[in-house]
Each structure stands twice: as structure tokens, then as C-alpha cells.
CSV table of N, CA and C in Angstrom, one decimal:
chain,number,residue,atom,x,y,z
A,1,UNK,N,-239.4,-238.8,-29.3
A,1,UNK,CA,-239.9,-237.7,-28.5
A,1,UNK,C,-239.8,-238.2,-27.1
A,2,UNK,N,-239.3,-237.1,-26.4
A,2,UNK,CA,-239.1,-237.6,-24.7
A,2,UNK,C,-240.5,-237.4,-23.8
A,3,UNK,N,-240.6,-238.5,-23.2
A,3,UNK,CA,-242.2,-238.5,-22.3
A,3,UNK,C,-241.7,-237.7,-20.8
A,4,UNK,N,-242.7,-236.7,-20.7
A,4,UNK,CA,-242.4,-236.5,-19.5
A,4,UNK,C,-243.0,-237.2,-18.3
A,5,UNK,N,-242.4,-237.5,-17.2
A,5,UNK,CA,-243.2,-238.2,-16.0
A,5,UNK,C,-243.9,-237.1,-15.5
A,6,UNK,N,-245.3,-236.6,-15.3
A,6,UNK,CA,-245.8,-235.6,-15.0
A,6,UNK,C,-246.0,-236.1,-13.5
A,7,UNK,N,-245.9,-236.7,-12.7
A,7,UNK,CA,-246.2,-237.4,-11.2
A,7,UNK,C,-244.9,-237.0,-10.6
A,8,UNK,N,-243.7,-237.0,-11.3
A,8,UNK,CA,-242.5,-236.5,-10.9
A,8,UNK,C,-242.4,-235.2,-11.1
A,9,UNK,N,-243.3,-234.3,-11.9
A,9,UNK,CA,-242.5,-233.0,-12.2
A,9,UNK,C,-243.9,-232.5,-11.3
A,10,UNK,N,-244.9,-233.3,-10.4
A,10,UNK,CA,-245.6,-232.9,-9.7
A,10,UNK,C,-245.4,-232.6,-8.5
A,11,UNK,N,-245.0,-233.6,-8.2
A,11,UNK,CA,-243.8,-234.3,-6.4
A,11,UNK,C,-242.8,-233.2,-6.2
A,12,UNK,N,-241.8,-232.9,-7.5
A,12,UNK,CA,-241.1,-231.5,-7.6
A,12,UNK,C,-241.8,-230.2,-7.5
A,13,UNK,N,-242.6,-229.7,-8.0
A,13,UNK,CA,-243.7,-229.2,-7.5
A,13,UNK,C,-243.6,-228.7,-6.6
A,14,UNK,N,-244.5,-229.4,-5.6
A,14,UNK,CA,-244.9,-229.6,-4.1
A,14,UNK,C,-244.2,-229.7,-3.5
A,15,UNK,N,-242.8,-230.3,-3.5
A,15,UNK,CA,-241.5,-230.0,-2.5
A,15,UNK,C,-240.9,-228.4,-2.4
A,16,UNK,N,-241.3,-227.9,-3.5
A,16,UNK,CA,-240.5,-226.7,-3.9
A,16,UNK,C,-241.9,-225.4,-2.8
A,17,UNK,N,-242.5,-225.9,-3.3
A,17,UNK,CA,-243.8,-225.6,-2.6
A,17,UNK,C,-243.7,-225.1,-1.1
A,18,UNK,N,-243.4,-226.7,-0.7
A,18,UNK,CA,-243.8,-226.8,0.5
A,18,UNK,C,-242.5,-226.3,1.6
A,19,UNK,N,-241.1,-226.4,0.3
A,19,UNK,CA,-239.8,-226.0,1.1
A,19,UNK,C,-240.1,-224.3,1.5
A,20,UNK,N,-240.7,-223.7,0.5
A,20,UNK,CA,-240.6,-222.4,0.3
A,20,UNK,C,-241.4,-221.5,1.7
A,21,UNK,N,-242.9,-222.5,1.6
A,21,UNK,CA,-243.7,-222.2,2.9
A,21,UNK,C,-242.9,-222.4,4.2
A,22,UNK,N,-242.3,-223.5,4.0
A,22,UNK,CA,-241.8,-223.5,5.7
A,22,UNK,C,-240.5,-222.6,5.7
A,23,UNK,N,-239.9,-222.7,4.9
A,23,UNK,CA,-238.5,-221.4,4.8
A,23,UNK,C,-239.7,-219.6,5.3
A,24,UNK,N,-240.1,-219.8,4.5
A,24,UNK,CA,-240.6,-218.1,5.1
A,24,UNK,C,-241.4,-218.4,6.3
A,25,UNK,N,-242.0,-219.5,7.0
A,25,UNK,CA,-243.2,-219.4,8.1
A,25,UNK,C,-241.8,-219.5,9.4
A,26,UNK,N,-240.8,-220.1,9.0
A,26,UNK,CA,-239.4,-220.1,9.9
A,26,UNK,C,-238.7,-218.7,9.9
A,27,UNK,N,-238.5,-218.3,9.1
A,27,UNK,CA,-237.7,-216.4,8.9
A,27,UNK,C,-238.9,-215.7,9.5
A,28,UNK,N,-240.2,-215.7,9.1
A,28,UNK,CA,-240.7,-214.6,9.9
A,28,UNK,C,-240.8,-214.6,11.0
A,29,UNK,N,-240.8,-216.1,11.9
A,29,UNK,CA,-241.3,-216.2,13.1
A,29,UNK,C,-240.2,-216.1,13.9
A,30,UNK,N,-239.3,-216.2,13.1
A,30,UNK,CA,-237.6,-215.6,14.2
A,30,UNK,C,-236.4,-214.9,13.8
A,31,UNK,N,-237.1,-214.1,12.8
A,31,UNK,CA,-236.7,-212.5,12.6
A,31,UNK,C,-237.0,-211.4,13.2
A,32,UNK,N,-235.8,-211.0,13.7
A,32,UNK,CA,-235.5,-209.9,14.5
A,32,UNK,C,-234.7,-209.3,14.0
A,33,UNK,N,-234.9,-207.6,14.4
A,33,UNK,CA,-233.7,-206.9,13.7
A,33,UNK,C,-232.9,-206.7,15.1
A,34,UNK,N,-231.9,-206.8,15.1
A,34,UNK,CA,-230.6,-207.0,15.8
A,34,UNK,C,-229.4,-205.7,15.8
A,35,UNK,N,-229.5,-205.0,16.9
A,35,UNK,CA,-229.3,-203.4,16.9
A,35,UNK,C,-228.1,-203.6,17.3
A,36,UNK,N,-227.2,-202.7,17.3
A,36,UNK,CA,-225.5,-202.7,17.8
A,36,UNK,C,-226.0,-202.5,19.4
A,37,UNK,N,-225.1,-202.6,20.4
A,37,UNK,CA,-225.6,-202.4,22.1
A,37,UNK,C,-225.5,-201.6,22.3
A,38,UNK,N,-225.0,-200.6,21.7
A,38,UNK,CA,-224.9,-199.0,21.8
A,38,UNK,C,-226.3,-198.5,21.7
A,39,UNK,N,-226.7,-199.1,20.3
A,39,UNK,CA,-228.1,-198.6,20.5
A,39,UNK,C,-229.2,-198.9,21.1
A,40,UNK,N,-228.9,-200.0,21.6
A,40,UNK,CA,-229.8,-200.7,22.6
A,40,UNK,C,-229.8,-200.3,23.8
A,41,UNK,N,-228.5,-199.6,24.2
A,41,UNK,CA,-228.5,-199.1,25.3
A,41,UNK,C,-229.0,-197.6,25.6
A,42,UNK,N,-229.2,-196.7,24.2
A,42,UNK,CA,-229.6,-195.8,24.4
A,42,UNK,C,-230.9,-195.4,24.2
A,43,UNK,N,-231.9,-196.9,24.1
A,43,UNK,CA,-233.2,-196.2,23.8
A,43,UNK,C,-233.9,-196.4,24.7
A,44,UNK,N,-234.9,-196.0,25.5
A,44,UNK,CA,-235.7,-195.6,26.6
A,44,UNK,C,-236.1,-196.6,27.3
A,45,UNK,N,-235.9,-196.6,28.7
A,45,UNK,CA,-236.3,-198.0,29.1
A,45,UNK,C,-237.2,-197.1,30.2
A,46,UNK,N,-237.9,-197.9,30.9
A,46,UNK,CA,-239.1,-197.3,31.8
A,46,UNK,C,-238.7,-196.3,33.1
A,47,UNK,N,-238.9,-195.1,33.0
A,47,UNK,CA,-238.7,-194.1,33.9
A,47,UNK,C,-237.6,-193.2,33.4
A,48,UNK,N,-236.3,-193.6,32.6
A,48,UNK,CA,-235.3,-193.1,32.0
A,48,UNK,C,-235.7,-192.8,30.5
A,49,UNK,N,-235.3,-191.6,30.8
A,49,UNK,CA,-235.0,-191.3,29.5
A,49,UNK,C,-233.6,-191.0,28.6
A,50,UNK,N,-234.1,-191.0,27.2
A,50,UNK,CA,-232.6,-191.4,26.6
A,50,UNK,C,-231.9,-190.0,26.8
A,51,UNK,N,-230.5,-189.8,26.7
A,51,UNK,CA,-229.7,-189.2,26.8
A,51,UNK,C,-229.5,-188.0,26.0
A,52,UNK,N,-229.6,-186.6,26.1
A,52,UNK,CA,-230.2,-185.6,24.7
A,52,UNK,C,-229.5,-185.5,23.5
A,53,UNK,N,-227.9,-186.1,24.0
A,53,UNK,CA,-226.7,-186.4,23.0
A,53,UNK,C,-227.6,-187.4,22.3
A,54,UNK,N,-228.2,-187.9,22.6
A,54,UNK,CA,-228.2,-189.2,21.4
A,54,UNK,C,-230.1,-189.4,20.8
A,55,UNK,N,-230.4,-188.0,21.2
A,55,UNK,CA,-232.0,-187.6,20.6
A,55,UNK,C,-231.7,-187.9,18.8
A,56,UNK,N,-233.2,-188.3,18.5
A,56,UNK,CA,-233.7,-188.4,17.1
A,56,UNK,C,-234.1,-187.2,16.7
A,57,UNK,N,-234.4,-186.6,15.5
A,57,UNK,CA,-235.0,-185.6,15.3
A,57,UNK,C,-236.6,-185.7,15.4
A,58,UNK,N,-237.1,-187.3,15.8
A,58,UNK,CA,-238.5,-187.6,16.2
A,58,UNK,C,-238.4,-187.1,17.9
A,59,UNK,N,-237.6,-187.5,18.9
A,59,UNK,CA,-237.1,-186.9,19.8
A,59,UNK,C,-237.1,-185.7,20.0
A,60,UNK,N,-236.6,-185.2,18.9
A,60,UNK,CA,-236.4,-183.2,19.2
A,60,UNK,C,-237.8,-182.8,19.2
A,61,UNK,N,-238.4,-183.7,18.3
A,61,UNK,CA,-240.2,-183.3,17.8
A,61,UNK,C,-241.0,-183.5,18.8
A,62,UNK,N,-240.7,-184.1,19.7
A,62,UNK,CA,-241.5,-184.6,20.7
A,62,UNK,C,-241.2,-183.1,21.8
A,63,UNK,N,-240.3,-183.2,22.2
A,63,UNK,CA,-239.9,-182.4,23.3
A,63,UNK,C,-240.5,-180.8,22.7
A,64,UNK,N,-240.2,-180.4,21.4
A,64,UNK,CA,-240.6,-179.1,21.2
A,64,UNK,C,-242.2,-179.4,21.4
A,65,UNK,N,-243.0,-180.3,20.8
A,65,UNK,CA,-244.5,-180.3,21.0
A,65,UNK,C,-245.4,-179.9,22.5
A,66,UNK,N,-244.3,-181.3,23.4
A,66,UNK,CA,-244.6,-181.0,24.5
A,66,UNK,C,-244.4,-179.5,25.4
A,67,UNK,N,-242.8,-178.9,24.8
A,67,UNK,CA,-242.7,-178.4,26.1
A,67,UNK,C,-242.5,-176.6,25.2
A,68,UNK,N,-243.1,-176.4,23.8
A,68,UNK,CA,-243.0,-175.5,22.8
A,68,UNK,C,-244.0,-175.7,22.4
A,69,UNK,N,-245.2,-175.8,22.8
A,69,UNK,CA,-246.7,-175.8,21.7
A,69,UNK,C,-247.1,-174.9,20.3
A,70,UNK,N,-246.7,-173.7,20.7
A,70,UNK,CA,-247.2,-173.0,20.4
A,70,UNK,C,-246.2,-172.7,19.0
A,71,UNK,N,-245.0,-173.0,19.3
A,71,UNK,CA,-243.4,-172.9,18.4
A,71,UNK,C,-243.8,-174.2,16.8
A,72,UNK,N,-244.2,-175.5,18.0
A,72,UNK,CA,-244.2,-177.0,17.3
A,72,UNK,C,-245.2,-176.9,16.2
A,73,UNK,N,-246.6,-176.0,16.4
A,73,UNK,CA,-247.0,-175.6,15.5
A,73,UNK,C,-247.0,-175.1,14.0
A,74,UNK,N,-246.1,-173.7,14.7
A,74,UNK,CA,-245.5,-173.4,13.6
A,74,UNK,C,-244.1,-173.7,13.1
A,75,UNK,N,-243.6,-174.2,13.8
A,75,UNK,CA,-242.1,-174.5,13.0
A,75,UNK,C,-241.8,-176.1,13.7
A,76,UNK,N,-242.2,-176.8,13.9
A,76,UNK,CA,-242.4,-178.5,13.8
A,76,UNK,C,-241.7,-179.0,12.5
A,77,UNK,N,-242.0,-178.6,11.5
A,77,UNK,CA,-242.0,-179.1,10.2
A,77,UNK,C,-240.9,-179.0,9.5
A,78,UNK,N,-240.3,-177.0,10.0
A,78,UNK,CA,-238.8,-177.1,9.5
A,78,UNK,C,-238.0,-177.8,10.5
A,79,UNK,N,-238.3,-178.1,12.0
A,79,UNK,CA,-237.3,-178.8,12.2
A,79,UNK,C,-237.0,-180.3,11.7
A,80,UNK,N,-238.3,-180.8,11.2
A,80,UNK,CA,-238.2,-182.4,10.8
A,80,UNK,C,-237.1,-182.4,9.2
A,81,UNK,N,-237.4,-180.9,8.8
A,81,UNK,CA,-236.9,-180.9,7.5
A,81,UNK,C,-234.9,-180.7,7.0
A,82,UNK,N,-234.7,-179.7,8.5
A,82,UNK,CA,-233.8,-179.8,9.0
A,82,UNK,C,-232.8,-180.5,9.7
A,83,UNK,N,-233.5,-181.9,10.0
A,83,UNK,CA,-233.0,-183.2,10.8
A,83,UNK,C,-232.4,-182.2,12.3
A,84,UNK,N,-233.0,-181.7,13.3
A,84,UNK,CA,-232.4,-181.2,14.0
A,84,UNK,C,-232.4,-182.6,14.7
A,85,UNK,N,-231.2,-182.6,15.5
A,85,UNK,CA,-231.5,-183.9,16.3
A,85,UNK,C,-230.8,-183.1,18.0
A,86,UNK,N,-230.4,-184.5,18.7
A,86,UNK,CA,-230.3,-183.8,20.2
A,86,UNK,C,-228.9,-183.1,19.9
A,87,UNK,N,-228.0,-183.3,19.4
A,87,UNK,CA,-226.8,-182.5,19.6
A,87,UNK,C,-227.0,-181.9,18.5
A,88,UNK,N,-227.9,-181.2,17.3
A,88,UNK,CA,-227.5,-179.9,16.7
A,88,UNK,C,-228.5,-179.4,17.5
A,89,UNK,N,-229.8,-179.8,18.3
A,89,UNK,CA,-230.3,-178.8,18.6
A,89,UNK,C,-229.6,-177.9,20.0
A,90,UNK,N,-228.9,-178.7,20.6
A,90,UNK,CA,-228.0,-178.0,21.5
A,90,UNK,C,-227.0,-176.7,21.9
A,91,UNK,N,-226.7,-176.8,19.9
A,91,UNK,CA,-225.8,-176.0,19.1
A,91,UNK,C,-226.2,-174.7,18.4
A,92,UNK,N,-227.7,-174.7,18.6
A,92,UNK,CA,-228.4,-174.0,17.8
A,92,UNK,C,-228.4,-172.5,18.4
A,93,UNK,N,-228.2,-171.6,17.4
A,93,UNK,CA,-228.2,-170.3,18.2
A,93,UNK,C,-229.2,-169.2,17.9
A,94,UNK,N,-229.0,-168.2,17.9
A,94,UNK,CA,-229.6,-166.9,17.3
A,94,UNK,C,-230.1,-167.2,15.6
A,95,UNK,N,-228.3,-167.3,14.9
A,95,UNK,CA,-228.2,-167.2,13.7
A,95,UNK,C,-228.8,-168.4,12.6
A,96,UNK,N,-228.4,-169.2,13.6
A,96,UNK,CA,-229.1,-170.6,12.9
A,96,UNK,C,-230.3,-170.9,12.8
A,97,UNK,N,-231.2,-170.5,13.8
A,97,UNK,CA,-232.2,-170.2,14.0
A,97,UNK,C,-233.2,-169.8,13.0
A,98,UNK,N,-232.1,-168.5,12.4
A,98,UNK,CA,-232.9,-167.2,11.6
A,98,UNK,C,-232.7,-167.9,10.1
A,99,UNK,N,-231.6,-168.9,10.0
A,99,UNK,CA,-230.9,-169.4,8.5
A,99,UNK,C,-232.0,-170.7,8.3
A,100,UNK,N,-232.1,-171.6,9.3
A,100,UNK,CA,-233.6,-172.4,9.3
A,100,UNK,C,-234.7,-172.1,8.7
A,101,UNK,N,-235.3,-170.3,9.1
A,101,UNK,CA,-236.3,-170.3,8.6
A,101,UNK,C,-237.0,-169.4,9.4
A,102,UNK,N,-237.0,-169.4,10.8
A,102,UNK,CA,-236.8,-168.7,11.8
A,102,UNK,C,-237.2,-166.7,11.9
A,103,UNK,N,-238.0,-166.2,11.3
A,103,UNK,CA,-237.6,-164.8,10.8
A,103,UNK,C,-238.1,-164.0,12.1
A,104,UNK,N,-239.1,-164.5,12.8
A,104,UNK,CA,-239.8,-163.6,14.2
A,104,UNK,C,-238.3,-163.5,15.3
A,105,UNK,N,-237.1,-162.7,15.4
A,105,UNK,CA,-236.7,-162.6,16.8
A,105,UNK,C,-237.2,-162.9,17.8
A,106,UNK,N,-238.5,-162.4,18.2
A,106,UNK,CA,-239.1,-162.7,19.7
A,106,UNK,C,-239.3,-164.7,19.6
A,107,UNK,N,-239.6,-165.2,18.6
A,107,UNK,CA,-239.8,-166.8,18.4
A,107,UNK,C,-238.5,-167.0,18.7
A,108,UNK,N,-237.6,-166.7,18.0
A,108,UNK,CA,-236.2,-167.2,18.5
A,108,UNK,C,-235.5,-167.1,19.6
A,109,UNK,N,-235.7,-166.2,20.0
A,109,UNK,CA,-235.2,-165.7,21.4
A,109,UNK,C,-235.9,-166.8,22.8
A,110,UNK,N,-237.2,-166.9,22.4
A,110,UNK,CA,-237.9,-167.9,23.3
A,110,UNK,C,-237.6,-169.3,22.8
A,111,UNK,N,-237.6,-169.7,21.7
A,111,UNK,CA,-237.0,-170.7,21.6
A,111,UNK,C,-235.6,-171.5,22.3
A,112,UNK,N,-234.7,-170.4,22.1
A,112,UNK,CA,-233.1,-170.5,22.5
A,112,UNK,C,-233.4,-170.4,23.9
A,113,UNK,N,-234.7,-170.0,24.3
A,113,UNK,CA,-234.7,-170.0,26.4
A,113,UNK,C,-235.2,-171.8,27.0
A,114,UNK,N,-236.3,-171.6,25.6
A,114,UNK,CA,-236.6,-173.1,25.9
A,114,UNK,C,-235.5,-174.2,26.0
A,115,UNK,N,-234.5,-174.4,24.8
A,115,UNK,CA,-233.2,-175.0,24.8
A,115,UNK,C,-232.7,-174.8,25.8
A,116,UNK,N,-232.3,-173.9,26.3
A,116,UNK,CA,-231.5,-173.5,27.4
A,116,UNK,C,-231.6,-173.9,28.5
A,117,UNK,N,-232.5,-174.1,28.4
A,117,UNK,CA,-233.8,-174.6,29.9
A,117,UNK,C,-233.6,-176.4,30.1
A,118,UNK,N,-233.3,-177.1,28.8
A,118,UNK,CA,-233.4,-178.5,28.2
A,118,UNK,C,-231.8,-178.4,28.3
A,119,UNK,N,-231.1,-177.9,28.1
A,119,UNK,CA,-229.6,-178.1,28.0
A,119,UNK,C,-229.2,-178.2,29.7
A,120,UNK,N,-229.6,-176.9,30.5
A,120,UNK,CA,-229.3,-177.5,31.7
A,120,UNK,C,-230.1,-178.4,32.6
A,121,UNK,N,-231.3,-178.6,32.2
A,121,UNK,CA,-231.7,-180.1,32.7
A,121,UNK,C,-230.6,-181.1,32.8
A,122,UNK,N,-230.3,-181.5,31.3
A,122,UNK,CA,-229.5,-182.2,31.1
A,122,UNK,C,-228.0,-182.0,31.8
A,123,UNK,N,-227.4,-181.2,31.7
A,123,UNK,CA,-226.4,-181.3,32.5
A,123,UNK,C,-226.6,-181.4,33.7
A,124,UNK,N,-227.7,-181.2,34.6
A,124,UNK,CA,-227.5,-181.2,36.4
A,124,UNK,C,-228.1,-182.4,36.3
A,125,UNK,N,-228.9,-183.4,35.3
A,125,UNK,CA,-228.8,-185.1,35.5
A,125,UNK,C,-227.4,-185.6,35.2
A,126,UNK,N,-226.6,-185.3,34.5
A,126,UNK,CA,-225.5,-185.4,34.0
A,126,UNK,C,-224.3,-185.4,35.5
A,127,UNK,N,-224.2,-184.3,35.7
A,127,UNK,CA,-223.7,-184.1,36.8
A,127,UNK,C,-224.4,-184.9,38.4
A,128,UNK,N,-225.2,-185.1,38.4
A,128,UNK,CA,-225.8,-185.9,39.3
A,128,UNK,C,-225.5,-187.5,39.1
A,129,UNK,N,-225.6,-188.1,37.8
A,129,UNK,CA,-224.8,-189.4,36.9
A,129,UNK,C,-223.3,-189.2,38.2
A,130,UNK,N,-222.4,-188.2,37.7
A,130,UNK,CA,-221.2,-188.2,37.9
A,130,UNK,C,-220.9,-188.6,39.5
A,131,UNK,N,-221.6,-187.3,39.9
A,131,UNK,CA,-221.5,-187.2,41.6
A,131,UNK,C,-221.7,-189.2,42.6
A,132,UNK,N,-222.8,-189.6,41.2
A,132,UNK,CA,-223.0,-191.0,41.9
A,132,UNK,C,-222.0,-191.9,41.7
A,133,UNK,N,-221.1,-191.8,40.5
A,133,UNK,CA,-220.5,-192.7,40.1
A,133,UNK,C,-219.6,-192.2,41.0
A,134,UNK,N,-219.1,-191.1,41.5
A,134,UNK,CA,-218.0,-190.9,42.4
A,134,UNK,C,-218.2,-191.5,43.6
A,135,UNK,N,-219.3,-191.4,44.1
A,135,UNK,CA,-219.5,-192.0,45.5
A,135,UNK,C,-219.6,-193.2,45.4
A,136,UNK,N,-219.8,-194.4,44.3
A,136,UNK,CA,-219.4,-195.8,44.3
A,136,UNK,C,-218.4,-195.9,44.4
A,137,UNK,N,-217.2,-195.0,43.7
A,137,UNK,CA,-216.0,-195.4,43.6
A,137,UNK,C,-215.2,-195.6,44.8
A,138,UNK,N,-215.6,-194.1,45.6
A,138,UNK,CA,-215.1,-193.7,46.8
A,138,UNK,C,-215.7,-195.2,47.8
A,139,UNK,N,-216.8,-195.6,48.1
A,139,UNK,CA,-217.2,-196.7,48.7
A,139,UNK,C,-216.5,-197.9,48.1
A,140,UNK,N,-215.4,-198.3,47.2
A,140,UNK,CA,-214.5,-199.7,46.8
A,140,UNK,C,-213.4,-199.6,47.6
């Protein structure tokens, strides 16, 4: 009959133990999730905001709450369900609108003014981007 050394299969044990504790107290304390620079570069840093091309549909949700109260209310929910993000909501028309879920015309109609209103924001920052990057150039 084989004796086991139980002082050895104790020591084994406690190494396994103790490897396991410091393995995870080392992973958690310098684990990070590590984003491509693309997307690092397009998420909000202080005073700027991100680009509407590259809005989330939590993004879209935000902007209709704020600047559509009354809309975000009632139709908040199909946009989360519809993943509208910053470039479909850009795209969004009459008809898409109404295929959404959309059935009040006068809601859609004011909706598509609010877009409209957020679309050229964004282009005259866009265009103002440009105009600057031209005048550096012109200054080399």
C-alpha cells in the first residue's frame, strides 16, 4: 500500500493557493481594456465633443433627450431598438421614420427639423475644422 506524504501534498496545496492569489491580485490590478486609437481618439475629451459620424446609439439617445424631450419620451425606446446611431440617424428621412414606428406626420416632420438642425451644426464645425487646417497649411 503506497503512504502518502500528507506535509507534501499540503506545501502543494498552499503553492497552488498562493500562486493562484497573486496571479489574479496581479491581472486585476493591471488590467486594462486596450482600445484601437481610432477609438480612443474619437471619444470625448473635455470641451469637444465626439464627431456625429462616429455617435453611439447611447449618443443618439442622449442628444434626442436633451434637445427632443418631448419626442425621447415617446419614441426613445424605438430608437435604442433600432440601433439608430450618428450616421443612420443622419440618413433618416420621412419614410424611415414612418417604417420605425413613427405614425404622427407632425412628430416626424419636427423630428427631421431637429436632425436637420444637428446635421448642419455639424457641418459648419466641420467646415470650420477645414478652413483651420487650411490656414496652417497656408502659414508652412
Amino acid at each position: 500500500m503506497a503512504t502518502v506524504n500528507t506535509s507534501y501534498a499540503m506545501d502543494n496545496l498552499d503553492l497552488q493557493t498562493s500562486a493562484k492569489q497573486h496571479y489574479t491580485k496581479h491581472v486585476n490590478a493591471s488590467s486594462k481594456i486596450i482600445e484601437p486609437k481610432s477609438v480612443k481618439e474619437t471619444k470625448k475629451s473635455k470641451g469637444k465633443s465626439r464627431p456625429l459620424f462616429f455617435w453611439e446609439s447611447s449618443d443618439v439617445n442622449k442628444w434626442l433627450r436633451k434637445q427632443c424631450g418631448q419626442y425621447f419620451s415617446i419614441y426613445g425606446s424605438l430608437f435604442l431598438e433600432h440601433d439608430v446611431t450618428g450616421r443612420s440617424l443622419i440618413r433618416l428621412n420621412d419614410n424611415k421614420l414612418q417604417r420605425m414606428g413613427i405614425s404622427d406626420q407632425a412628430h416626424r416632420t419636427d423630428l427631421l427639423r431637429h436632425i436637420l438642425r444637428l446635421k448642419l451644426k455639424n457641418e459648419m464645425v466641420e467646415l470650420k475644422s477645414l478652413e483651420q487646417k487650411g490656414m496652417q497649411f497656408e502659414e508652412q
